[in-house]
């Protein structure tokens, strides 16, 4: 192995699982450590697995590789397929939260055919939240503190066409001790009665938020503005939180 040209050795190493490269191969010798810590090996692995990125945007190809492979929606049960499972700190104003099938009464189909249900609020304020543990999801402390990858937040909301409603979104980046390090809070969105019931996406991207982020707290909610008994308030679904490569 010592006599192999580096380009050949890099191709051999590129066939090894990424975790083994970092935890085992880079400990073999100084040469292997330099190759595993260098860009060329990870550029090749990205090419082999179809992970594309502009060369000018590349600061750390190893981090880009791992972030790309880990990229997923960190919100559990975003569309109500499991009722209110995984949602905590639930505030059930009026008749509380309910899960309904799309499109629902006086509603419209969602833009994606993969979404089949939504959560709907009642005549007093309803809220629900999830707290995402980034370390438990595989985002190690050094990565969050030095690379500070972008954290993308999205949510979808709609009213029913025969009733007005309110909607709010609040997302916080929290430290180990749950101190707020960064926060996004939407305005209170007012949807009038006799609206077209179309779905609207709201999004925010956290970047350059500083070291120490360990948790993401996602909270949304609303109510109807007519105070009708039942579920005439805002509808929400397909909530997402992703850590971007």
XYZ file of C-alpha atoms in Angstrom:
245
model
C 0.000 0.000 0.000
C 2.866 2.389 0.756
C 4.083 2.115 -2.850
C 0.736 2.990 -4.400
C 0.448 6.409 -6.081
C -1.835 8.717 -4.100
C -4.524 8.939 -6.826
C -4.835 5.140 -6.728
C -4.909 5.082 -2.928
C -7.609 7.766 -2.915
C -9.753 5.638 -5.237
C -9.344 2.652 -2.915
C -10.201 4.725 0.163
C -13.237 6.201 -1.608
C -14.777 2.722 -1.654
C -14.727 2.567 2.155
C -17.782 3.773 4.163
C -17.374 7.395 5.275
C -17.660 6.687 9.006
C -14.879 4.084 8.784
C -12.694 6.565 6.932
C -12.962 9.088 9.747
C -12.931 6.746 12.735
C -10.432 4.129 11.540
C -8.569 4.847 8.312
C -7.298 8.291 9.264
C -5.629 6.707 12.334
C -3.505 4.275 10.281
C -0.664 6.657 9.390
C 0.120 10.290 8.606
C -0.397 9.776 4.880
C -3.859 8.287 5.331
C -4.788 10.997 7.817
C -3.827 13.704 5.338
C -5.818 12.019 2.572
C -8.921 11.585 4.752
C -8.685 15.193 5.945
C -8.103 16.499 2.412
C -10.636 17.565 -0.182
C -9.767 15.223 -3.064
C -11.068 12.060 -1.405
C -14.376 13.652 -0.450
C -14.833 15.297 -3.841
C -14.511 11.827 -5.370
C -17.006 10.312 -2.895
C -19.456 13.130 -3.658
C -19.067 12.531 -7.399
C -19.584 8.783 -6.968
C -22.810 9.342 -5.020
C -24.194 12.182 -7.125
C -23.738 14.903 -4.510
C -23.073 18.079 -6.470
C -21.685 21.391 -5.314
C -19.927 24.288 -7.022
C -16.176 24.221 -6.417
C -16.292 27.896 -5.450
C -18.776 27.096 -2.668
C -16.679 24.342 -1.125
C -15.121 25.146 2.225
C -15.070 21.637 3.660
C -15.940 18.744 1.376
C -15.985 16.248 4.231
C -18.649 18.248 6.079
C -20.576 18.753 2.829
C -20.593 14.990 2.259
C -21.854 14.159 5.759
C -24.448 16.951 5.782
C -25.747 15.870 2.369
C -26.066 12.248 3.479
C -27.825 13.233 6.701
C -30.192 15.734 5.112
C -33.757 14.919 6.092
C -36.796 16.509 7.689
C -36.112 16.609 11.438
C -39.783 17.264 12.256
C -41.529 14.037 13.177
C -45.129 13.479 12.094
C -45.282 16.732 10.079
C -48.619 15.995 8.386
C -50.711 14.418 11.143
C -50.421 10.829 9.932
C -49.864 9.837 13.588
C -52.438 12.226 15.055
C -50.554 14.454 17.572
C -47.725 11.969 18.214
C -44.304 13.667 18.733
C -45.892 17.108 19.266
C -45.474 18.490 22.801
C -46.444 21.609 24.719
C -49.847 21.328 23.087
C -52.324 24.130 23.783
C -55.848 22.972 22.954
C -57.953 26.118 22.912
C -61.637 25.820 22.062
C -62.271 22.282 20.871
C -58.525 21.691 20.492
C -56.448 20.402 17.606
C -57.915 17.989 15.078
C -56.424 16.069 12.147
C -58.437 16.026 8.914
C -58.075 14.536 5.439
C -57.227 16.812 2.541
C -58.812 18.823 1.023
C -61.328 19.128 3.886
C -64.554 21.130 3.867
C -64.226 24.384 1.926
C -60.545 23.601 1.341
C -58.094 22.930 -1.480
C -55.754 20.090 -2.260
C -52.146 20.489 -1.126
C -49.534 21.267 -3.850
C -47.791 17.929 -3.207
C -49.610 14.640 -3.747
C -47.505 13.100 -0.964
C -49.379 15.095 1.705
C -52.763 13.632 2.679
C -53.650 15.202 6.038
C -53.384 18.436 7.984
C -53.813 19.747 11.528
C -56.606 22.259 12.130
C -57.219 24.688 15.016
C -60.369 25.717 16.810
C -62.089 28.888 18.056
C -59.515 29.700 20.738
C -55.748 29.729 20.368
C -54.178 26.339 19.634
C -50.394 25.778 19.680
C -48.066 22.797 19.426
C -44.289 22.425 19.406
C -41.387 20.064 18.829
C -37.867 20.339 20.230
C -35.213 18.763 18.002
C -32.042 17.464 19.666
C -29.374 18.066 17.024
C -26.773 15.783 18.641
C -29.278 12.940 18.811
C -29.889 13.476 15.083
C -26.153 13.097 14.385
C -25.011 16.720 14.156
C -21.921 16.813 16.339
C -20.885 19.829 18.427
C -17.799 20.823 16.421
C -19.836 20.841 13.220
C -22.522 23.101 14.706
C -19.995 25.416 16.356
C -17.470 25.864 13.526
C -19.237 25.112 10.240
C -22.585 26.455 11.487
C -24.557 24.880 8.624
C -27.700 26.674 7.536
C -30.882 25.571 9.283
C -33.899 25.836 6.989
C -37.421 26.052 8.428
C -40.615 25.721 6.389
C -44.298 25.493 7.189
C -47.545 25.496 5.199
C -50.828 27.068 6.291
C -54.297 27.681 4.861
C -57.770 28.728 5.916
C -61.067 27.315 4.831
C -62.893 29.548 2.383
C -65.933 30.147 4.618
C -64.044 31.293 7.754
C -61.310 33.707 8.740
C -58.352 32.663 10.899
C -54.978 33.615 12.407
C -51.612 31.880 12.071
C -48.209 32.228 13.775
C -44.824 30.481 13.547
C -41.968 30.785 16.049
C -38.652 28.905 15.785
C -35.785 29.189 18.267
C -32.222 27.897 18.240
C -31.327 26.844 21.770
C -28.122 26.186 23.688
C -27.339 23.228 25.950
C -29.132 25.093 28.767
C -31.974 26.064 26.397
C -30.938 29.715 26.206
C -32.236 31.352 23.026
C -29.307 31.975 20.630
C -31.389 32.931 17.595
C -35.094 33.312 16.938
C -37.499 33.743 14.052
C -41.067 34.807 14.766
C -43.526 35.471 11.992
C -46.040 38.239 12.127
C -49.548 37.157 13.047
C -50.990 36.268 9.650
C -54.667 37.134 9.245
C -56.638 35.178 6.646
C -60.017 36.833 5.955
C -63.348 35.112 5.631
C -64.256 34.278 2.022
C -60.609 33.590 1.127
C -59.616 31.179 -1.655
C -58.397 28.457 0.781
C -55.067 28.174 -1.011
C -51.997 26.818 0.780
C -49.162 29.252 1.559
C -45.571 28.341 2.400
C -43.620 30.312 4.983
C -39.862 29.807 5.371
C -36.796 31.110 7.168
C -33.094 30.246 7.016
C -30.815 30.565 10.052
C -27.142 31.220 9.223
C -24.087 32.614 11.050
C -25.900 32.029 14.326
C -22.766 31.550 16.413
C -21.519 28.580 18.449
C -23.481 26.632 21.014
C -26.650 25.618 19.152
C -27.824 22.192 20.358
C -31.622 22.262 19.934
C -34.223 23.667 17.543
C -37.639 24.507 18.988
C -40.412 24.693 16.368
C -43.825 26.072 17.387
C -46.847 27.039 15.349
C -50.540 27.580 15.860
C -53.590 29.758 15.381
C -57.351 29.997 15.717
C -60.417 31.057 13.793
C -61.603 34.664 13.974
C -65.338 33.954 14.031
C -65.330 31.889 17.256
C -67.423 29.150 15.717
C -67.570 25.931 17.673
C -65.629 23.160 15.960
C -62.610 23.378 13.678
C -62.766 26.475 11.512
C -59.303 27.815 12.328
C -56.029 27.749 10.454
C -54.832 24.500 8.873
C -51.134 23.553 8.994
C -49.144 20.689 7.485
C -45.843 19.567 5.967
C -43.695 21.388 8.543
C -39.952 20.908 7.948
C -36.657 21.646 9.673
C -33.525 20.679 7.744
C -29.806 21.201 8.287
C -28.467 22.180 4.887
C -25.119 21.067 3.357
